[in-house]
Amino acid sequence: MTPHFTLAELTVTSHRQFDNTPNEAETANLQRLAEFLEQVKTALDGKPIMINSAFRSKQVNDSVGSKDSSQHRIGCAADFRVPGMTPDQVVRAVIAAGLPFDQIIREFDAWTHISVTNTPDGTPRRQALIIDKAGTRPFA
């Protein structure tokens, strides 16, 4: 899809018993997401971005207990880790770079969730959050 992100990487799942093949629209969203992740990689000084989860079919999404409204369902979101950086550092670097993210979330201080808008012509919300055992709140 891009120099550093493949379709296989953006559709990998540990729930291999379920088909996790995106349709044409979802693949187009994954292309936009991959292009955006290249910008994130640049903002992080070229550090590796290790994708935990990006596209999730309905069955995969249900199996991980996520909502149907999750942007993962349509190929617009990725959860990732960056070796040598905390999720907090990743969020701060992305915000400082002024990238047009839709959402960026420090999740359980273990990984970073990032998304692009649900449609190519959407306006990014630039919503920065923290989700952990204490609940959901603005990133500060």
CSV table of N, CA and C in Angstrom, one decimal:
chain,number,residue,atom,x,y,z
A,1,MET,N,0.8,-1.2,0.0
A,1,MET,CA,0.0,0.0,0.0
A,1,MET,C,0.9,1.3,0.0
A,2,THR,N,1.9,1.3,0.9
A,2,THR,CA,2.8,2.4,1.0
A,2,THR,C,4.2,1.7,1.2
A,3,PRO,N,5.3,2.6,1.2
A,3,PRO,CA,6.6,2.0,1.5
A,3,PRO,C,6.7,1.2,2.8
A,4,HIS,N,6.0,1.6,3.8
A,4,HIS,CA,6.2,0.9,5.1
A,4,HIS,C,5.0,0.2,5.7
A,5,PHE,N,3.9,0.2,4.9
A,5,PHE,CA,2.6,-0.5,5.5
A,5,PHE,C,2.0,-1.3,4.4
A,6,THR,N,1.8,-2.6,4.6
A,6,THR,CA,1.2,-3.5,3.7
A,6,THR,C,-0.3,-3.8,4.0
A,7,LEU,N,-1.0,-4.2,3.1
A,7,LEU,CA,-2.4,-4.6,3.3
A,7,LEU,C,-2.4,-5.8,4.3
A,8,ALA,N,-1.5,-6.7,4.2
A,8,ALA,CA,-1.5,-7.8,5.1
A,8,ALA,C,-1.3,-7.4,6.6
A,9,GLU,N,-0.4,-6.4,6.8
A,9,GLU,CA,-0.1,-5.8,8.1
A,9,GLU,C,-1.3,-5.1,8.7
A,10,LEU,N,-2.1,-4.5,7.8
A,10,LEU,CA,-3.3,-3.7,8.3
A,10,LEU,C,-4.5,-4.6,8.4
A,11,THR,N,-4.4,-5.8,8.1
A,11,THR,CA,-5.6,-6.7,8.2
A,11,THR,C,-5.3,-7.9,9.1
A,12,VAL,N,-4.1,-8.0,9.7
A,12,VAL,CA,-3.7,-9.1,10.5
A,12,VAL,C,-4.5,-9.2,11.7
A,13,THR,N,-4.8,-10.4,12.1
A,13,THR,CA,-5.6,-10.6,13.4
A,13,THR,C,-5.2,-12.0,14.0
A,14,SER,N,-5.2,-12.0,15.3
A,14,SER,CA,-5.0,-13.3,16.0
A,14,SER,C,-6.2,-14.2,16.0
A,15,HIS,N,-7.3,-13.6,15.5
A,15,HIS,CA,-8.6,-14.3,15.4
A,15,HIS,C,-8.7,-14.9,14.0
A,16,ARG,N,-7.8,-15.8,13.7
A,16,ARG,CA,-7.7,-16.4,12.3
A,16,ARG,C,-8.8,-17.2,11.9
A,17,GLN,N,-9.7,-17.6,12.8
A,17,GLN,CA,-10.8,-18.4,12.5
A,17,GLN,C,-11.9,-17.6,11.7
A,18,PHE,N,-11.7,-16.2,11.7
A,18,PHE,CA,-12.7,-15.4,11.1
A,18,PHE,C,-12.0,-14.7,9.8
A,19,ASP,N,-12.8,-14.6,8.8
A,19,ASP,CA,-12.4,-13.9,7.6
A,19,ASP,C,-12.2,-12.4,7.9
A,20,ASN,N,-11.1,-11.8,7.6
A,20,ASN,CA,-10.8,-10.4,7.9
A,20,ASN,C,-10.4,-9.7,6.6
A,21,THR,N,-11.1,-10.0,5.5
A,21,THR,CA,-10.8,-9.4,4.2
A,21,THR,C,-11.7,-8.2,4.0
A,22,PRO,N,-11.0,-7.0,3.8
A,22,PRO,CA,-11.8,-5.8,3.6
A,22,PRO,C,-12.4,-5.8,2.2
A,23,ASN,N,-13.6,-5.1,2.1
A,23,ASN,CA,-14.2,-4.9,0.8
A,23,ASN,C,-13.5,-3.7,0.1
A,24,GLU,N,-14.0,-3.3,-1.1
A,24,GLU,CA,-13.4,-2.3,-1.8
A,24,GLU,C,-13.3,-0.9,-1.1
A,25,ALA,N,-14.4,-0.6,-0.5
A,25,ALA,CA,-14.5,0.7,0.3
A,25,ALA,C,-13.5,0.7,1.5
A,26,GLU,N,-13.5,-0.4,2.2
A,26,GLU,CA,-12.7,-0.6,3.3
A,26,GLU,C,-11.2,-0.6,2.9
A,27,THR,N,-10.9,-1.2,1.8
A,27,THR,CA,-9.5,-1.2,1.3
A,27,THR,C,-9.1,0.2,0.9
A,28,ALA,N,-10.0,1.0,0.3
A,28,ALA,CA,-9.7,2.4,0.0
A,28,ALA,C,-9.4,3.2,1.3
A,29,ASN,N,-10.2,2.9,2.3
A,29,ASN,CA,-9.9,3.6,3.6
A,29,ASN,C,-8.6,3.2,4.2
A,30,LEU,N,-8.2,1.9,4.0
A,30,LEU,CA,-6.9,1.4,4.5
A,30,LEU,C,-5.8,2.1,3.7
A,31,GLN,N,-6.0,2.4,2.5
A,31,GLN,CA,-5.0,3.1,1.7
A,31,GLN,C,-4.8,4.5,2.3
A,32,ARG,N,-5.9,5.2,2.6
A,32,ARG,CA,-5.8,6.5,3.2
A,32,ARG,C,-5.1,6.4,4.6
A,33,LEU,N,-5.4,5.4,5.3
A,33,LEU,CA,-4.8,5.2,6.6
A,33,LEU,C,-3.3,4.9,6.5
A,34,ALA,N,-2.9,4.1,5.6
A,34,ALA,CA,-1.5,3.7,5.3
A,34,ALA,C,-0.7,5.0,5.0
A,35,GLU,N,-1.3,5.8,4.1
A,35,GLU,CA,-0.7,7.1,3.7
A,35,GLU,C,-0.5,8.0,4.9
A,36,PHE,N,-1.5,8.0,5.8
A,36,PHE,CA,-1.4,8.8,7.0
A,36,PHE,C,-0.4,8.3,7.9
A,37,LEU,N,-0.3,7.0,8.1
A,37,LEU,CA,0.7,6.4,8.9
A,37,LEU,C,2.1,6.7,8.5
A,38,GLU,N,2.3,6.9,7.2
A,38,GLU,CA,3.6,7.3,6.7
A,38,GLU,C,3.9,8.7,7.3
A,39,GLN,N,2.9,9.6,7.3
A,39,GLN,CA,3.1,10.9,7.9
A,39,GLN,C,3.5,10.8,9.4
A,40,VAL,N,2.8,9.9,10.1
A,40,VAL,CA,3.0,9.6,11.5
A,40,VAL,C,4.5,9.1,11.7
A,41,LYS,N,4.9,8.2,10.9
A,41,LYS,CA,6.3,7.7,10.9
A,41,LYS,C,7.3,8.8,10.8
A,42,THR,N,7.0,9.7,9.8
A,42,THR,CA,7.9,10.9,9.6
A,42,THR,C,8.0,11.7,10.9
A,43,ALA,N,6.8,12.0,11.5
A,43,ALA,CA,6.7,12.8,12.7
A,43,ALA,C,7.4,12.2,13.9
A,44,LEU,N,7.6,10.8,13.8
A,44,LEU,CA,8.3,10.1,14.9
A,44,LEU,C,9.7,9.8,14.5
A,45,ASP,N,10.3,10.6,13.6
A,45,ASP,CA,11.7,10.5,13.2
A,45,ASP,C,12.0,9.2,12.6
A,46,GLY,N,11.0,8.6,11.9
A,46,GLY,CA,11.3,7.4,11.1
A,46,GLY,C,11.3,6.1,12.0
A,47,LYS,N,10.9,6.2,13.3
A,47,LYS,CA,10.9,5.0,14.1
A,47,LYS,C,9.9,4.0,13.6
A,48,PRO,N,10.1,2.7,13.9
A,48,PRO,CA,9.2,1.7,13.4
A,48,PRO,C,7.8,1.8,14.1
A,49,ILE,N,6.8,1.6,13.3
A,49,ILE,CA,5.4,1.6,13.8
A,49,ILE,C,4.9,0.1,13.7
A,50,MET,N,4.7,-0.5,14.9
A,50,MET,CA,4.3,-1.9,14.9
A,50,MET,C,2.7,-1.9,15.1
A,51,ILE,N,2.0,-2.3,14.0
A,51,ILE,CA,0.6,-2.4,14.0
A,51,ILE,C,0.1,-3.6,14.9
A,52,ASN,N,-0.8,-3.3,15.9
A,52,ASN,CA,-1.4,-4.3,16.7
A,52,ASN,C,-2.7,-4.7,16.0
A,53,SER,N,-3.4,-3.7,15.5
A,53,SER,CA,-4.8,-4.0,14.9
A,53,SER,C,-5.1,-2.8,14.0
A,54,ALA,N,-5.6,-3.0,12.9
A,54,ALA,CA,-6.2,-2.0,12.0
A,54,ALA,C,-7.6,-2.4,11.6
A,55,PHE,N,-7.7,-2.9,10.4
A,55,PHE,CA,-9.1,-3.3,9.9
A,55,PHE,C,-9.6,-4.5,10.7
A,56,ARG,N,-10.9,-4.4,11.1
A,56,ARG,CA,-11.5,-5.6,11.7
A,56,ARG,C,-12.8,-5.8,11.1
A,57,SER,N,-13.0,-7.0,10.6
A,57,SER,CA,-14.3,-7.5,10.1
A,57,SER,C,-15.3,-7.5,11.3
A,58,LYS,N,-16.6,-7.6,11.0
A,58,LYS,CA,-17.6,-7.6,12.1
A,58,LYS,C,-17.3,-8.7,13.0
A,59,GLN,N,-16.9,-9.9,12.5
A,59,GLN,CA,-16.7,-11.0,13.4
A,59,GLN,C,-15.5,-10.8,14.3
A,60,VAL,N,-14.4,-10.3,13.7
A,60,VAL,CA,-13.2,-10.0,14.5
A,60,VAL,C,-13.5,-8.9,15.5
A,61,ASN,N,-14.2,-7.8,15.1
A,61,ASN,CA,-14.5,-6.7,16.0
A,61,ASN,C,-15.3,-7.2,17.1
A,62,ASP,N,-16.3,-8.0,16.8
A,62,ASP,CA,-17.2,-8.6,17.9
A,62,ASP,C,-16.4,-9.4,18.9
A,63,SER,N,-15.4,-10.2,18.3
A,63,SER,CA,-14.6,-11.1,19.2
A,63,SER,C,-13.7,-10.4,20.1
A,64,VAL,N,-13.3,-9.2,19.8
A,64,VAL,CA,-12.5,-8.4,20.7
A,64,VAL,C,-13.3,-7.5,21.6
A,65,GLY,N,-14.6,-7.5,21.5
A,65,GLY,CA,-15.5,-6.8,22.3
A,65,GLY,C,-15.6,-5.3,22.0
A,66,SER,N,-15.4,-4.9,20.7
A,66,SER,CA,-15.4,-3.5,20.3
A,66,SER,C,-16.8,-3.2,19.8
A,67,LYS,N,-17.1,-1.9,19.7
A,67,LYS,CA,-18.4,-1.5,19.2
A,67,LYS,C,-18.5,-1.5,17.7
A,68,ASP,N,-19.7,-1.7,17.1
A,68,ASP,CA,-19.8,-1.7,15.7
A,68,ASP,C,-19.5,-0.3,15.1
A,69,SER,N,-19.5,0.7,15.9
A,69,SER,CA,-19.2,2.1,15.4
A,69,SER,C,-17.7,2.4,15.4
A,70,SER,N,-16.9,1.4,15.8
A,70,SER,CA,-15.4,1.5,15.8
A,70,SER,C,-14.9,1.8,14.4
A,71,GLN,N,-14.0,2.8,14.3
A,71,GLN,CA,-13.4,3.1,13.0
A,71,GLN,C,-12.6,2.0,12.5
A,72,HIS,N,-12.2,1.0,13.3
A,72,HIS,CA,-11.5,-0.2,12.8
A,72,HIS,C,-12.4,-0.9,11.8
A,73,ARG,N,-13.7,-0.9,12.1
A,73,ARG,CA,-14.6,-1.7,11.2
A,73,ARG,C,-14.6,-1.2,9.8
A,74,ILE,N,-14.3,0.0,9.5
A,74,ILE,CA,-14.3,0.5,8.1
A,74,ILE,C,-12.9,0.8,7.6
A,75,GLY,N,-11.9,0.4,8.3
A,75,GLY,CA,-10.5,0.6,7.9
A,75,GLY,C,-9.9,1.9,8.1
A,76,CYS,N,-10.4,2.7,9.0
A,76,CYS,CA,-10.0,4.1,9.2
A,76,CYS,C,-9.1,4.2,10.5
A,77,ALA,N,-8.8,3.1,11.2
A,77,ALA,CA,-8.1,3.3,12.5
A,77,ALA,C,-7.1,2.2,12.6
A,78,ALA,N,-6.0,2.5,13.4
A,78,ALA,CA,-5.0,1.5,13.7
A,78,ALA,C,-4.6,1.7,15.2
A,79,ASP,N,-4.3,0.6,15.8
A,79,ASP,CA,-3.7,0.6,17.1
A,79,ASP,C,-2.2,0.1,16.9
A,80,PHE,N,-1.3,0.8,17.5
A,80,PHE,CA,0.1,0.5,17.3
A,80,PHE,C,1.0,0.9,18.5
A,81,ARG,N,2.2,0.3,18.4
A,81,ARG,CA,3.3,0.6,19.4
A,81,ARG,C,4.5,1.1,18.6
A,82,VAL,N,5.3,1.9,19.3
A,82,VAL,CA,6.5,2.4,18.7
A,82,VAL,C,7.6,2.0,19.7
A,83,PRO,N,8.5,1.1,19.3
A,83,PRO,CA,9.6,0.7,20.2
A,83,PRO,C,10.4,1.9,20.6
A,84,GLY,N,10.7,2.0,21.9
A,84,GLY,CA,11.5,3.1,22.4
A,84,GLY,C,10.7,4.3,22.8
A,85,MET,N,9.4,4.3,22.5
A,85,MET,CA,8.6,5.5,22.9
A,85,MET,C,7.3,5.0,23.7
A,86,THR,N,6.9,5.7,24.7
A,86,THR,CA,5.7,5.4,25.4
A,86,THR,C,4.5,5.9,24.5
A,87,PRO,N,3.4,5.4,24.8
A,87,PRO,CA,2.2,5.9,24.1
A,87,PRO,C,2.0,7.4,24.3
A,88,ASP,N,2.3,7.9,25.5
A,88,ASP,CA,2.2,9.3,25.8
A,88,ASP,C,3.1,10.1,24.9
A,89,GLN,N,4.4,9.6,24.7
A,89,GLN,CA,5.3,10.4,23.9
A,89,GLN,C,4.8,10.4,22.4
A,90,VAL,N,4.2,9.3,22.0
A,90,VAL,CA,3.7,9.2,20.6
A,90,VAL,C,2.6,10.2,20.4
A,91,VAL,N,1.7,10.2,21.3
A,91,VAL,CA,0.5,11.2,21.2
A,91,VAL,C,1.0,12.6,21.2
A,92,ARG,N,1.9,12.9,22.1
A,92,ARG,CA,2.5,14.3,22.1
A,92,ARG,C,3.2,14.7,20.8
A,93,ALA,N,4.0,13.7,20.3
A,93,ALA,CA,4.7,14.0,19.0
A,93,ALA,C,3.8,14.2,17.9
A,94,VAL,N,2.7,13.4,17.8
A,94,VAL,CA,1.7,13.5,16.7
A,94,VAL,C,1.0,14.9,16.8
A,95,ILE,N,0.6,15.2,18.0
A,95,ILE,CA,-0.1,16.5,18.2
A,95,ILE,C,0.8,17.6,17.8
A,96,ALA,N,2.1,17.6,18.3
A,96,ALA,CA,3.1,18.6,18.0
A,96,ALA,C,3.3,18.8,16.5
A,97,ALA,N,3.3,17.7,15.8
A,97,ALA,CA,3.5,17.7,14.4
A,97,ALA,C,2.4,18.4,13.6
A,98,GLY,N,1.2,18.6,14.3
A,98,GLY,CA,0.1,19.2,13.6
A,98,GLY,C,-0.6,18.3,12.6
A,99,LEU,N,-0.4,17.0,12.7
A,99,LEU,CA,-1.0,16.0,11.7
A,99,LEU,C,-2.5,16.1,11.8
A,100,PRO,N,-3.2,15.8,10.7
A,100,PRO,CA,-4.7,15.9,10.7
A,100,PRO,C,-5.4,14.6,11.1
A,101,PHE,N,-5.1,14.1,12.3
A,101,PHE,CA,-5.8,12.9,12.8
A,101,PHE,C,-7.2,13.2,13.1
A,102,ASP,N,-8.0,12.2,13.0
A,102,ASP,CA,-9.4,12.3,13.5
A,102,ASP,C,-9.4,12.1,15.0
A,103,GLN,N,-8.9,11.0,15.4
A,103,GLN,CA,-8.7,10.7,16.8
A,103,GLN,C,-7.3,10.1,17.1
A,104,ILE,N,-6.8,10.5,18.3
A,104,ILE,CA,-5.6,9.8,18.8
A,104,ILE,C,-5.9,9.5,20.2
A,105,ILE,N,-5.6,8.3,20.6
A,105,ILE,CA,-6.0,7.8,22.0
A,105,ILE,C,-4.9,7.0,22.6
A,106,ARG,N,-4.5,7.5,23.8
A,106,ARG,CA,-3.5,6.7,24.6
A,106,ARG,C,-4.4,5.6,25.3
A,107,GLU,N,-4.2,4.4,24.9
A,107,GLU,CA,-5.1,3.3,25.4
A,107,GLU,C,-4.3,2.5,26.4
A,108,PHE,N,-4.8,2.5,27.7
A,108,PHE,CA,-4.3,1.7,28.8
A,108,PHE,C,-2.8,1.8,28.9
A,109,ASP,N,-2.2,3.0,28.5
A,109,ASP,CA,-0.8,3.3,28.5
A,109,ASP,C,0.0,2.1,27.9
A,110,ALA,N,-0.6,1.4,27.0
A,110,ALA,CA,0.1,0.2,26.4
A,110,ALA,C,0.2,0.4,24.8
A,111,TRP,N,-0.7,1.2,24.2
A,111,TRP,CA,-0.6,1.4,22.8
A,111,TRP,C,-1.3,2.7,22.4
A,112,THR,N,-1.1,3.1,21.2
A,112,THR,CA,-1.8,4.3,20.7
A,112,THR,C,-2.7,3.9,19.6
A,113,HIS,N,-3.9,4.5,19.7
A,113,HIS,CA,-5.0,4.4,18.6
A,113,HIS,C,-4.9,5.7,17.8
A,114,ILE,N,-5.0,5.5,16.5
A,114,ILE,CA,-5.0,6.7,15.7
A,114,ILE,C,-6.0,6.5,14.5
A,115,SER,N,-6.7,7.5,14.1
A,115,SER,CA,-7.6,7.3,13.0
A,115,SER,C,-7.6,8.5,12.0
A,116,VAL,N,-8.1,8.2,10.8
A,116,VAL,CA,-8.4,9.2,9.8
A,116,VAL,C,-9.9,9.4,9.8
A,117,THR,N,-10.4,10.4,9.1
A,117,THR,CA,-11.8,10.6,9.0
A,117,THR,C,-12.5,9.4,8.3
A,118,ASN,N,-13.8,9.2,8.5
A,118,ASN,CA,-14.5,8.1,7.9
A,118,ASN,C,-14.7,8.3,6.4
A,119,THR,N,-14.6,9.5,5.9
A,119,THR,CA,-14.7,9.7,4.5
A,119,THR,C,-13.5,10.6,4.0
A,120,PRO,N,-13.1,10.4,2.8
A,120,PRO,CA,-11.9,11.2,2.3
A,120,PRO,C,-12.1,12.7,2.4
A,121,ASP,N,-13.3,13.2,2.3
A,121,ASP,CA,-13.6,14.6,2.4
A,121,ASP,C,-14.0,15.1,3.8
A,122,GLY,N,-13.9,14.2,4.8
A,122,GLY,CA,-14.2,14.6,6.1
A,122,GLY,C,-13.3,15.6,6.8
A,123,THR,N,-13.7,16.3,7.7
A,123,THR,CA,-12.9,17.2,8.5
A,123,THR,C,-12.4,16.5,9.7
A,124,PRO,N,-11.1,16.4,9.9
A,124,PRO,CA,-10.6,15.7,11.1
A,124,PRO,C,-11.0,16.4,12.4
A,125,ARG,N,-11.5,15.6,13.4
A,125,ARG,CA,-11.9,16.2,14.7
A,125,ARG,C,-10.7,16.6,15.5
A,126,ARG,N,-9.5,16.0,15.3
A,126,ARG,CA,-8.3,16.2,16.1
A,126,ARG,C,-8.7,16.0,17.6
A,127,GLN,N,-9.4,14.9,17.9
A,127,GLN,CA,-9.8,14.6,19.2
A,127,GLN,C,-8.7,13.7,19.9
A,128,ALA,N,-8.1,14.2,21.0
A,128,ALA,CA,-7.1,13.5,21.7
A,128,ALA,C,-7.6,13.0,23.0
A,129,LEU,N,-7.5,11.7,23.3
A,129,LEU,CA,-8.2,11.1,24.5
A,129,LEU,C,-7.2,10.2,25.2
A,130,ILE,N,-7.6,9.8,26.4
A,130,ILE,CA,-7.0,8.8,27.2
A,130,ILE,C,-8.1,7.8,27.5
A,131,ILE,N,-7.8,6.5,27.3
A,131,ILE,CA,-8.8,5.5,27.8
A,131,ILE,C,-8.0,4.5,28.6
A,132,ASP,N,-8.5,4.3,29.8
A,132,ASP,CA,-7.8,3.3,30.7
A,132,ASP,C,-8.9,2.9,31.8
A,133,LYS,N,-8.4,2.2,32.8
A,133,LYS,CA,-9.4,1.7,33.8
A,133,LYS,C,-10.2,2.7,34.5
A,134,ALA,N,-9.7,4.0,34.5
A,134,ALA,CA,-10.4,5.1,35.1
A,134,ALA,C,-11.5,5.6,34.2
A,135,GLY,N,-11.5,5.2,32.9
A,135,GLY,CA,-12.5,5.7,32.0
A,135,GLY,C,-11.9,6.4,30.8
A,136,THR,N,-12.7,7.3,30.2
A,136,THR,CA,-12.3,8.0,29.0
A,136,THR,C,-12.3,9.5,29.4
A,137,ARG,N,-11.2,10.2,29.0
A,137,ARG,CA,-11.1,11.6,29.3
A,137,ARG,C,-10.2,12.3,28.3
A,138,PRO,N,-10.2,13.6,28.2
A,138,PRO,CA,-9.3,14.3,27.3
A,138,PRO,C,-7.9,14.1,27.6
A,139,PHE,N,-7.0,14.0,26.6
A,139,PHE,CA,-5.6,13.9,26.7
A,139,PHE,C,-5.1,15.3,27.1
A,140,ALA,N,-4.3,15.3,28.2
A,140,ALA,CA,-3.8,16.6,28.6
A,140,ALA,C,-2.3,16.6,28.8
